[in-house]
Coordinates of C-alpha atoms and ligand atoms in Angstrom, one line a residue:
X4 CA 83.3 186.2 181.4
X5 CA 83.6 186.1 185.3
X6 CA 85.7 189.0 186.7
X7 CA 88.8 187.0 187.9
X8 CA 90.9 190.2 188.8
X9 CA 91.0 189.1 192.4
X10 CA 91.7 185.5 191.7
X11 CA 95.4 184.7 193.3
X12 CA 97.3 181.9 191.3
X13 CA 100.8 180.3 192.0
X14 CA 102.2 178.6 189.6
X15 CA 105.2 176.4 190.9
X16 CA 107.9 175.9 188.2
X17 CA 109.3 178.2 186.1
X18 CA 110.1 176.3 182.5
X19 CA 108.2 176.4 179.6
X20 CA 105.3 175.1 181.0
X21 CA 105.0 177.8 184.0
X22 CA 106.1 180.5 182.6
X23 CA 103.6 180.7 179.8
X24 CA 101.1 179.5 182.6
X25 CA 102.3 182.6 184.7
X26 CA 102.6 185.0 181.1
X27 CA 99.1 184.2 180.1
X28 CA 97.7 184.5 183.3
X29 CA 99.0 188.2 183.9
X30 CA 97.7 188.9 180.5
X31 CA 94.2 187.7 181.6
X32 CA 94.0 189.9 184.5
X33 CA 94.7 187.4 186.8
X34 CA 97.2 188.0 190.3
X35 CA 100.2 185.7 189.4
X36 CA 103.2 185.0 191.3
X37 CA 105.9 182.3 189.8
X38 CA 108.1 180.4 192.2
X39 CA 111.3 178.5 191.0
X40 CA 114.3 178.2 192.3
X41 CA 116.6 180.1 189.3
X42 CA 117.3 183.4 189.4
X43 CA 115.4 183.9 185.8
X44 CA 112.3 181.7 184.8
X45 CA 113.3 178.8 182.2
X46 CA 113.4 176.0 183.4
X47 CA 115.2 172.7 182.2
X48 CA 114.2 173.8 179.1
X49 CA 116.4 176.8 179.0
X50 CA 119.0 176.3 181.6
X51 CA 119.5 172.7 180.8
X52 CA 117.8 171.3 178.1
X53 CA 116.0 172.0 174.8
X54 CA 118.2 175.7 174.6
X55 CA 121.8 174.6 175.3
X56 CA 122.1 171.3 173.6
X57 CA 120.6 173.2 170.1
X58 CA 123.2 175.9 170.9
X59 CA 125.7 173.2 170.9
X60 CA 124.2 171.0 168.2
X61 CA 124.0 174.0 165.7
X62 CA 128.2 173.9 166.7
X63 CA 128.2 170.3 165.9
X64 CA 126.1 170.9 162.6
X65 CA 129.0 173.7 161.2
X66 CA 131.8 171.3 161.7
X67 CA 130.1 168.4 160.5
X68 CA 129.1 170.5 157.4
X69 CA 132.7 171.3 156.8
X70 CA 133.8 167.9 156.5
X71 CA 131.2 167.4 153.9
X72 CA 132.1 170.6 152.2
X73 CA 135.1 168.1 151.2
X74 CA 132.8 167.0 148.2
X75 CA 132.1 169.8 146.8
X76 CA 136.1 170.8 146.5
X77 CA 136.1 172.9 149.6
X78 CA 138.4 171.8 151.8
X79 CA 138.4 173.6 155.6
X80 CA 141.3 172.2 157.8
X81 CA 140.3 170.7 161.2
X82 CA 138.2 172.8 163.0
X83 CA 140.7 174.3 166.3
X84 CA 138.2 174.2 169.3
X85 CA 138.2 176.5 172.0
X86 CA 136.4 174.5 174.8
X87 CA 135.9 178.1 177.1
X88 CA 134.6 179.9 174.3
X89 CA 132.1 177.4 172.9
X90 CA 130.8 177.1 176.4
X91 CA 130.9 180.8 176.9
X92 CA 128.8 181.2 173.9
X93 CA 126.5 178.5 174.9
X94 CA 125.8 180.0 178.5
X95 CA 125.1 183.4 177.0
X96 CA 122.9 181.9 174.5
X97 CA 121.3 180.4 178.1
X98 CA 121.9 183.6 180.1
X99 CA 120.1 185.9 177.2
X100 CA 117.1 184.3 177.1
X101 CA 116.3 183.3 180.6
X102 CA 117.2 187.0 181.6
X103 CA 114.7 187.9 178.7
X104 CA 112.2 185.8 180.5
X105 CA 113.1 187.9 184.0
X106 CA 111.8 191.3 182.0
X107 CA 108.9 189.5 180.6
X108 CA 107.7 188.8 184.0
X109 CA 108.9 192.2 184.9
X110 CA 107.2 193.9 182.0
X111 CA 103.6 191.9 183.2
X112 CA 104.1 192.5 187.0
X113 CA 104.3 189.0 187.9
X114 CA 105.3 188.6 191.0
X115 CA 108.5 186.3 190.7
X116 CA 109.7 184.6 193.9
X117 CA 112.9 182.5 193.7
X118 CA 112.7 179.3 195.7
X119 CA 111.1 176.4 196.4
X120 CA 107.7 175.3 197.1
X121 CA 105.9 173.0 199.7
X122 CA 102.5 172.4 200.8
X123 CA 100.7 173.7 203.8
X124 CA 97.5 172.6 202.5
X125 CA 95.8 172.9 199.5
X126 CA 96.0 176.4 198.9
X127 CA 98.7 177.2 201.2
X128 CA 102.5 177.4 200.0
X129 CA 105.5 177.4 202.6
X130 CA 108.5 178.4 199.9
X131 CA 112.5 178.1 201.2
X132 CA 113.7 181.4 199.2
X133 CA 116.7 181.4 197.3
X134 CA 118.6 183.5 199.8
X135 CA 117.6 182.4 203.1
X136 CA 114.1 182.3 205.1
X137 CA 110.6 181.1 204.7
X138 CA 107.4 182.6 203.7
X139 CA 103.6 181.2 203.8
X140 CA 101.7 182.3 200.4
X141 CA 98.5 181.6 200.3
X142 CA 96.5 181.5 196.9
X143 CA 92.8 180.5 195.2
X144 CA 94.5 178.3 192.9
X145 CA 98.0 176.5 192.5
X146 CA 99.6 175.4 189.3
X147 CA 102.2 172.9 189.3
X148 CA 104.7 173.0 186.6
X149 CA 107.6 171.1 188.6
X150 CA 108.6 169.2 185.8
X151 CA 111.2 166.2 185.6
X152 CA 114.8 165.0 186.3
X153 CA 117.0 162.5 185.1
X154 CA 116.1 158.7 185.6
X155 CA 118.9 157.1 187.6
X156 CA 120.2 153.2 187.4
X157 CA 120.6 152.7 190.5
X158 CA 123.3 149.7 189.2
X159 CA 125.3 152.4 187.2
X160 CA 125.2 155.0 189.7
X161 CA 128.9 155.6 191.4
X162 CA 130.2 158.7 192.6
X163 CA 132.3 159.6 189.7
X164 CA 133.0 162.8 187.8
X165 CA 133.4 160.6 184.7
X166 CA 129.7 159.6 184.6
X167 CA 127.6 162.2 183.6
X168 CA 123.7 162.6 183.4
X169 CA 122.7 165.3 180.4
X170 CA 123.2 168.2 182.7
X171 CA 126.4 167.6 183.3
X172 CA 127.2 166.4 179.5
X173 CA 126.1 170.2 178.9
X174 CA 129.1 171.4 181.3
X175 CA 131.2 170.6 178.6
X176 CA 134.2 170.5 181.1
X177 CA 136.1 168.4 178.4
X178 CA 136.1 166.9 175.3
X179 CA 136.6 163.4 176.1
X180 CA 138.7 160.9 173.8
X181 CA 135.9 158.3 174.1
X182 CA 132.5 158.2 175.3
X183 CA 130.2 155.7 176.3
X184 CA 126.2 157.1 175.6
X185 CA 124.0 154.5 177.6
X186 CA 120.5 155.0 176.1
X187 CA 119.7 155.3 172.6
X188 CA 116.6 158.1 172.9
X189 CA 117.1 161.2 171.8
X190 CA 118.8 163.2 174.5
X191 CA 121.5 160.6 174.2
X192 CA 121.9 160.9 170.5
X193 CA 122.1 164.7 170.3
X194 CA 124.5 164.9 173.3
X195 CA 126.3 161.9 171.7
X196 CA 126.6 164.0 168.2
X197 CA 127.4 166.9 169.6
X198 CA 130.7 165.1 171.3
X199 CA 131.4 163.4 168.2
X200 CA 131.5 166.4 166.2
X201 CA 133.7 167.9 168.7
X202 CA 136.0 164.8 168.2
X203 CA 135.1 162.0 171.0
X204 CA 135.4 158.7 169.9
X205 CA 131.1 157.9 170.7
X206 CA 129.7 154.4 171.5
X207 CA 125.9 154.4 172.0
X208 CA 124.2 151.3 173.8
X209 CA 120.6 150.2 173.6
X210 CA 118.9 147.6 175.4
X211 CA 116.1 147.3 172.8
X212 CA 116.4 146.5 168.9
X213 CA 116.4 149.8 167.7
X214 CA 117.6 153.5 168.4
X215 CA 114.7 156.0 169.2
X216 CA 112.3 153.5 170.2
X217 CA 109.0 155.0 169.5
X218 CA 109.6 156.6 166.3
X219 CA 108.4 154.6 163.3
X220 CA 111.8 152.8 161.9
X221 CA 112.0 154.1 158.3
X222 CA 112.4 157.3 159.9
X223 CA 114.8 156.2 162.1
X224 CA 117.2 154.2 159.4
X225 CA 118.7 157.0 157.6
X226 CA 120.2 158.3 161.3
X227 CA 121.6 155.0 162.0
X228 CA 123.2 154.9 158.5
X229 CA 125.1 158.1 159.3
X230 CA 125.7 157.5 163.1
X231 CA 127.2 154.1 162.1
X232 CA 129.7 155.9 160.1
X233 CA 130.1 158.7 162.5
X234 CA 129.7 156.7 166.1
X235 CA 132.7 154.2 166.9
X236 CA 129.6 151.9 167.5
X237 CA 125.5 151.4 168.1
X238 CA 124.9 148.4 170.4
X239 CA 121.5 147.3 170.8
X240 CA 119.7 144.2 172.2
X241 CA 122.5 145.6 174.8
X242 CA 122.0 146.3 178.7
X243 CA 125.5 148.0 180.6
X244 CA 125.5 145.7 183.7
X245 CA 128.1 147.9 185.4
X246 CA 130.0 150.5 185.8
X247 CA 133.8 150.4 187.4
X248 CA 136.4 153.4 187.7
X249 CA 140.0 152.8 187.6
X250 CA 142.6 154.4 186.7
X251 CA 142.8 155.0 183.1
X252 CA 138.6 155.4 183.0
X253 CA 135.3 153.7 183.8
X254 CA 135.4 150.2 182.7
X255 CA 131.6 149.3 181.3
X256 CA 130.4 145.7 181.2
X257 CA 127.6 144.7 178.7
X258 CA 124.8 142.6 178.7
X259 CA 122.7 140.9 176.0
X260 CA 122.4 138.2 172.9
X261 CA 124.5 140.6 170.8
X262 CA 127.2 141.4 172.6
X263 CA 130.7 140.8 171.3
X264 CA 132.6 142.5 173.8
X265 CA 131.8 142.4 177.1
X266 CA 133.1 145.3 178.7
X267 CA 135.5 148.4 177.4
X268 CA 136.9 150.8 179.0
X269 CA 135.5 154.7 178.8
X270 CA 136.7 158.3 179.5
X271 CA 133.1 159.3 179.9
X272 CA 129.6 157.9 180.7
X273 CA 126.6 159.6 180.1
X274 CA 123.7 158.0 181.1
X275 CA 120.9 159.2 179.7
X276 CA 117.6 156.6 179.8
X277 CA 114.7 158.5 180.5
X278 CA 113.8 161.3 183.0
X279 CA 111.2 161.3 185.9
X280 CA 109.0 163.6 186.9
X281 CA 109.3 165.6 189.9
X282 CA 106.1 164.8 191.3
X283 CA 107.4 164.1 195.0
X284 CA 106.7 167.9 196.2
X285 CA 106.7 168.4 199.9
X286 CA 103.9 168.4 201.7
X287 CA 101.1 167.4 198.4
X288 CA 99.9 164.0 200.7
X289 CA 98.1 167.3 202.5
X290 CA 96.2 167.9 199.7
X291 CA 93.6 166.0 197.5
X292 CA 96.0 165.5 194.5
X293 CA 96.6 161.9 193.4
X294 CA 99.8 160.7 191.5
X295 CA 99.6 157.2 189.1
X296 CA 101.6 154.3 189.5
X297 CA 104.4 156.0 187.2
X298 CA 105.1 159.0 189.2
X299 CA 102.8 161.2 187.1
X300 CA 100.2 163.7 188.6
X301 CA 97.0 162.7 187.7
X302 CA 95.3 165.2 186.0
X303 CA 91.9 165.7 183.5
X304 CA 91.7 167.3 180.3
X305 CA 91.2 170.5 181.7
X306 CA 94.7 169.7 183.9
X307 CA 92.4 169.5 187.1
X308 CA 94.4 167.7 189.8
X309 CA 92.0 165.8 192.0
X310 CA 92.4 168.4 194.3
X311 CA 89.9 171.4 193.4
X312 CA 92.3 174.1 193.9
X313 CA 95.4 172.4 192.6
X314 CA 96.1 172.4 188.5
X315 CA 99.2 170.4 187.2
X316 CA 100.9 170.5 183.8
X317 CA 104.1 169.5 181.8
X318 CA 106.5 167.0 182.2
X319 CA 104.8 166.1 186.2
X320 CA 101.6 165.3 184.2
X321 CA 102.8 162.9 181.5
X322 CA 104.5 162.5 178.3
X323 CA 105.4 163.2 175.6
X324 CA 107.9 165.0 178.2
X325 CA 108.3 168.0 175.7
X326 CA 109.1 172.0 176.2
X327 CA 105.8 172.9 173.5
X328 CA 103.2 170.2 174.9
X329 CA 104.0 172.1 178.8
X330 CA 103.5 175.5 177.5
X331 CA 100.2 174.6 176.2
X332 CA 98.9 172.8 179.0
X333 CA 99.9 175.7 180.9
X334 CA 97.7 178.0 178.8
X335 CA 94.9 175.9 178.5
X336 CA 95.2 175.5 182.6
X337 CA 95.6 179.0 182.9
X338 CA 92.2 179.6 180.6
X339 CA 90.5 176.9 182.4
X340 CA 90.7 179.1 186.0
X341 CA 89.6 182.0 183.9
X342 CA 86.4 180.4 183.1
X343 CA 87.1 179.8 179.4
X344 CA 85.4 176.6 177.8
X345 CA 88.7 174.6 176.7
X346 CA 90.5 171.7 177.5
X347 CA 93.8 170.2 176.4
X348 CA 93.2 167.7 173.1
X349 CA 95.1 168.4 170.6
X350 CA 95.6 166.3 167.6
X351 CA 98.8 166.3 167.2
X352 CA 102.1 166.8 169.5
X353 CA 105.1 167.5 167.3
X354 CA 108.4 165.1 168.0
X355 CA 111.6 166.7 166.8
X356 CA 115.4 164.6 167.1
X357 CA 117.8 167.2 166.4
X358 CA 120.4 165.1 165.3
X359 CA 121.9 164.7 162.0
X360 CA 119.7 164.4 160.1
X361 CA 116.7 165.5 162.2
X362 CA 113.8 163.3 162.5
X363 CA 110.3 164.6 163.6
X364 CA 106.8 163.4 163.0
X365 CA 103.3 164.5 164.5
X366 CA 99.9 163.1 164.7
X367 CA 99.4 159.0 164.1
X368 CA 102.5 157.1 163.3
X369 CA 102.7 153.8 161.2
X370 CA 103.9 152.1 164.4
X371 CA 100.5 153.8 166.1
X372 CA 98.5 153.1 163.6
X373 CA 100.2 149.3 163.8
X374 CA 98.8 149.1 167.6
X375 CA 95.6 150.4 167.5
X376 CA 94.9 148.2 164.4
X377 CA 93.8 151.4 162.1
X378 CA 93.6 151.1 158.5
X379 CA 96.1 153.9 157.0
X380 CA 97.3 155.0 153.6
X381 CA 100.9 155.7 153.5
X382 CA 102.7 158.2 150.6
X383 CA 106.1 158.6 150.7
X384 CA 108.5 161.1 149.0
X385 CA 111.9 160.1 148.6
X386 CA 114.6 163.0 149.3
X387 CA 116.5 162.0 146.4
X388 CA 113.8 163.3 144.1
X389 CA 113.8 166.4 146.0
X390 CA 116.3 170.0 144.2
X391 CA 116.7 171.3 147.1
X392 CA 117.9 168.1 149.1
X393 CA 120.4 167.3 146.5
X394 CA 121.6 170.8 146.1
X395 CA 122.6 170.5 150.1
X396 CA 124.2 166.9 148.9
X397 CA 121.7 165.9 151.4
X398 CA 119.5 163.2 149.5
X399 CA 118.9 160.8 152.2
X400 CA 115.6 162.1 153.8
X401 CA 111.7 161.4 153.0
X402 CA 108.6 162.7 153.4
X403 CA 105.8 160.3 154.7
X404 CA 102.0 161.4 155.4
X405 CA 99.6 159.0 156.8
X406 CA 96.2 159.3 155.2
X407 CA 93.1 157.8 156.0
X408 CA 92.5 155.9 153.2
X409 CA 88.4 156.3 152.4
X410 CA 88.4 160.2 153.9
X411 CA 92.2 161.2 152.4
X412 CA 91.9 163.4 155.5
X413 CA 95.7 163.6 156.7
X414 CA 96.6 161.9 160.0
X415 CA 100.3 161.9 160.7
X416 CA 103.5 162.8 159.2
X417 CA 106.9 161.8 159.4
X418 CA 109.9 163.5 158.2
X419 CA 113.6 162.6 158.5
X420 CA 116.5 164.8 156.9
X421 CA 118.3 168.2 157.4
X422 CA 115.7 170.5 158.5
X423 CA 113.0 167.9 159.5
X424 CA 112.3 169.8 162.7
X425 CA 111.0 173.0 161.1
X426 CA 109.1 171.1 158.3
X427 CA 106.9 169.4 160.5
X428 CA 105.4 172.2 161.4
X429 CA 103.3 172.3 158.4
X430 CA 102.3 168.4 158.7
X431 CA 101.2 169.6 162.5
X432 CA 99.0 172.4 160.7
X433 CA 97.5 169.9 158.1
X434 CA 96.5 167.6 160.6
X435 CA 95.0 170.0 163.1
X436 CA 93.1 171.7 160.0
X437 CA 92.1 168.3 159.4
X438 CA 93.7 169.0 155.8
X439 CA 93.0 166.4 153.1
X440 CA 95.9 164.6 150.9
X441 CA 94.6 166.9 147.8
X442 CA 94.9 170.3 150.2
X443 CA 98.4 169.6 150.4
X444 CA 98.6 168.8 146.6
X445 CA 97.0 171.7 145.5
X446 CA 98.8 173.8 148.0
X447 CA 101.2 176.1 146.0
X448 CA 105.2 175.3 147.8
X449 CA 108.3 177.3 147.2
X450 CA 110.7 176.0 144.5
X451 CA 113.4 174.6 145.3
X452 CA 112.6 174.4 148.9
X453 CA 112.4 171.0 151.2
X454 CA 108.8 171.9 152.3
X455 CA 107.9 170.9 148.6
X456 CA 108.3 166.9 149.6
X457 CA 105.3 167.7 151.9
X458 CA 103.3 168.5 148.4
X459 CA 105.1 165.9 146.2
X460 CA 104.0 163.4 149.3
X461 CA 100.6 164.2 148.8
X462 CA 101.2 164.1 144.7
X463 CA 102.4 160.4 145.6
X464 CA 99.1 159.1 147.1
X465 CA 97.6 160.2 143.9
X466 CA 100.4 158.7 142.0
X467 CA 100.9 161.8 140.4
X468 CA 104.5 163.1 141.8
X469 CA 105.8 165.1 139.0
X470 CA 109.5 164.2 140.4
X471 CA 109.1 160.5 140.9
X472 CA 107.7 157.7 138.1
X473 CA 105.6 154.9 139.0
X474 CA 105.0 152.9 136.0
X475 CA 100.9 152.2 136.0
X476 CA 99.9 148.7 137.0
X477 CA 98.5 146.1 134.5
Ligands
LIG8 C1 119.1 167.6 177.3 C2 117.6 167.9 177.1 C3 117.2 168.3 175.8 C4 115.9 168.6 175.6 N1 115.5 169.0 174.4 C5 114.2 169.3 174.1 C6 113.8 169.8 172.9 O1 114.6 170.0 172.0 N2 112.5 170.1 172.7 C7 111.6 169.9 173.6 O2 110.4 170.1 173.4 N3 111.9 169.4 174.9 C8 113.2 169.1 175.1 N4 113.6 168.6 176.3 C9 112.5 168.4 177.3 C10 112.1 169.7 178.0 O3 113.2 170.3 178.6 C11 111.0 169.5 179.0 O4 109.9 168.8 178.3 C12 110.4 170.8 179.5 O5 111.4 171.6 180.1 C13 109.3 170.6 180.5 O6 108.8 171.8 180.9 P1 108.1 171.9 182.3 O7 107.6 173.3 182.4 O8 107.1 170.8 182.5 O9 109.2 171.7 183.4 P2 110.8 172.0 183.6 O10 111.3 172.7 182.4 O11 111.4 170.8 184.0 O12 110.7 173.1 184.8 C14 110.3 172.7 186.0 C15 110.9 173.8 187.0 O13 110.2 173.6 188.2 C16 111.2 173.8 189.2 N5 110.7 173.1 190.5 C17 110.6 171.8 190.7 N6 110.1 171.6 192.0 C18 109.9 172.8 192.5 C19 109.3 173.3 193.7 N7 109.0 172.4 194.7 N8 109.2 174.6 193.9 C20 109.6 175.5 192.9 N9 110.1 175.1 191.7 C21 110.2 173.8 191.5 C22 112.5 173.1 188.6 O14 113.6 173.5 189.3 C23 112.4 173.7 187.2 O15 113.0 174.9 187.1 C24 114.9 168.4 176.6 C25 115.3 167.9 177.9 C26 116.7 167.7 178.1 C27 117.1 167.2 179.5

């Protein structure tokens, strides 16, 4: 291995995707120093992202829970919500482990500057610090790890505290009475669920047919079951054309084949269609690194920008725009300009919607599969088979994997109900390990436990399932 102890590395951007860059780096020996303009490394991840909205979702979850508790003759009266405290909790939840990050860098004598980064040149830095004045850093190699921002309509953009982007839906300044969600992905649904749950009257609107667009749609239909009951409405095949604020609120006009109404009035907007990624950094038209047609920095398997010096990784580089994906394009860049023989190709990306219930799948979808004209197995385990999904009166989930039919080797899987996130997990294992249906068959699961509808999936696509009966053909 070549000695790399001299080697000086920037990485720009401190979330998840820089700051494991910067963590792994250190550990390898290698001179690191991390520039972003928090106080604490994190990211949107941590300061405004993945971190707070599961702080505030795991909120939502409890109350929503104590409603249901109703049916199991438990009755909890309504839940009294202290707006300072809950956002207290959720900024300390923020505050605890972004500061843990600021020891971690500490702890591995990385050299953390807090600021913002241009370009000199290719392996020059000109960073605006946090508290005043310039400094010129120069380095053998530059990571970026900028990230991404909200995508703005520039139609439904007006100066308005009432429309809100998913930053400022994580304020939580109030608790609206009503709340228009434009934007049916998933930061819109959790931030929408989380408002309901605190007791905002929620309307979601979609311009395409479906909610989640992307994820395969029996995945997706238990979700809309429950958010039809929970959400005042789900429009789809629906477009906001604008945005007016008068007195009372922000009056919303809609668009499209389906609508019935064509404009209601709103406490709150939040817009939240998409994010962009941060890709216009001062100064990189001085350097050799080319960005696409979508605003993303080109970049190879080995995240190579075309600029020899210059790495990039995360959300600047491409989707899926997710916290786990950054962090290991950040180590695999990091082990790149060590010398090590890897690139970035994984398998399978995990997909989690933390809503209620959670969706995730990982690997090839039956929507992929669909496109790229692959022949696939499918087995499917319904939740309502399941002990341990009905014992949490939870019955509505299932367990898909997608096989390759002559192999058996597993390919994807797709799981929606309570707890979906964390299952996947396992499907993400089985398809790295390029598991087989029968390895998850023979694979001994806890009883009663919801990770055994990974196993009983498998058991279907033998047509064995020891919880569900399929009469034999013929
Ligand atoms: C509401 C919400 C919920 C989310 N939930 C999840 C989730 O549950 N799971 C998940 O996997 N993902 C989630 N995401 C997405 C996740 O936050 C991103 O995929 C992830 O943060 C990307 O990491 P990154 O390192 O590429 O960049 P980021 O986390 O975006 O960090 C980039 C950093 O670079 C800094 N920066 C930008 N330009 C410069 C510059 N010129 N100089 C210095 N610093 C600069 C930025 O200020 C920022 O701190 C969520 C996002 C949002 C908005």
């Amino acid at each position: 291995m070549p000695d790399n102890s001299t080697l000086q590395i920037a990485v720009v951007g401190g979330g998840p995707g820089g700051y494991a860059a910067a963590f792994l780096a250190a550990d390898l020996g290698l001179k690191v120093t991390l520039i972003d303009p928090e106080v604490n490394p994190g990211g949107v991840c941590l300061y405004r992202g993945c971190i707070p909205s599961k702080a505030l979702l795991h909120a939502a979850k409890l109350i929503e829970e104590s409603h249901q508790a109703k049916n199991w003759g438990i009755e909890f009266s309504d839940p009294k919500i202290d707006l300072v405290r809950l956002r207290g909790w959720k900024d300390s939840v923020v505050k605890r482990l972004t500061g843990g990050l600021g020891q971690l860098s500490k702890q591995r004598s990385v050299k953390y500057v807090q600021g913002r980064a241009s370009f000199e040149n290719s392996n020059t830095l000109r960073v605006s610090k946090a508290g005043g004045g310039e400094e010129l850093l120069s380095f053998d190699r530059i990571i970026l790890a900028t990230g991404s921002r909200p995508t703005v309509i520039p139609s439904l953009k007006i100066d308005s505290p009432r429309v809100m982007d998913s930053t400022g839906a994580l304020d939580l300044e109030e608790i609206p009475k009503s709340l228009l969600v434009v934007g049916g992905g998933y930061i819109g649904l959790e931030l929408g669920s989380v408002y309901r749950a605190l007791g905002t009257r929620v309307t979601v609107v979609e311009m395409l047919s479906g909610l989640l667009p992307g994820a395969d749609r029996d995945l997706v239909l238990p979700l809309h079951k429950r958010l039809e009951k929970t959400f005042d409405a789900i429009l789809l095949n629906t477009t906001v054309k604008s945005l007016k604020e008068e007195s009372g609120g922000i009056r919303a006009t809609f668009d499209g084949a389906d609508v019935k109404e064509k404009e209601r009035v709103f406490d709150k907007i939040l817009v939240s269609v998409g994010r962009k990624p941060n890709s216009e950094i001062r100064g990189l038209d001085k350097t050799g690194v080319k960005v696409g047609p979508r605003g993303f920095i080109q970049v190879s398997k080995q995240l190579e920008t075309d600029d020899p010096s210059i790495y990039a990784i995360g959300d600047v580089v491409g989707e899926p725009m997710l916290a786990h994906k950054a962090s290991h394009e950040g180590r695999t860049a990091v082990e790149v300009i060590a010398g090590h023989k890897v690139a970035f190709e994984p398998h399978a990306i995990p997909a989690v919607v933390f809503t209620d219930p959670e969706i995730a799948w990982a690997g090839l979808s039956e929507t992929g599969a669909k496109e790229q004209g692959r022949e696939i197995a499918v087995a499917k385990f319904p939740w309502g088979a399941s002990g341990r999904a009905i014992t949490l009166d939870r019955p509505e989930g299932m367990t898909k994997l997608i096989l390759d039919p002559k192999t058996e080797r597993v390919l994807g899987v797709g799981i929606v109900g309570v707890g979906a996130g964390e299952l996947i997990a396992e499907g993400v294992l089985a398809i790295e390990m390029a598991a087989l249906a029968g390895d998850l068959e023979l694979t001994i699961h806890p009883h009663p436990t919801l990770s055994e509808t990974v196993m009983e999936a498998a058991e279907v696509f033998f047509g064995t399932s020891t919880d569900v009966y399929r009469p034999k053909r013929g």
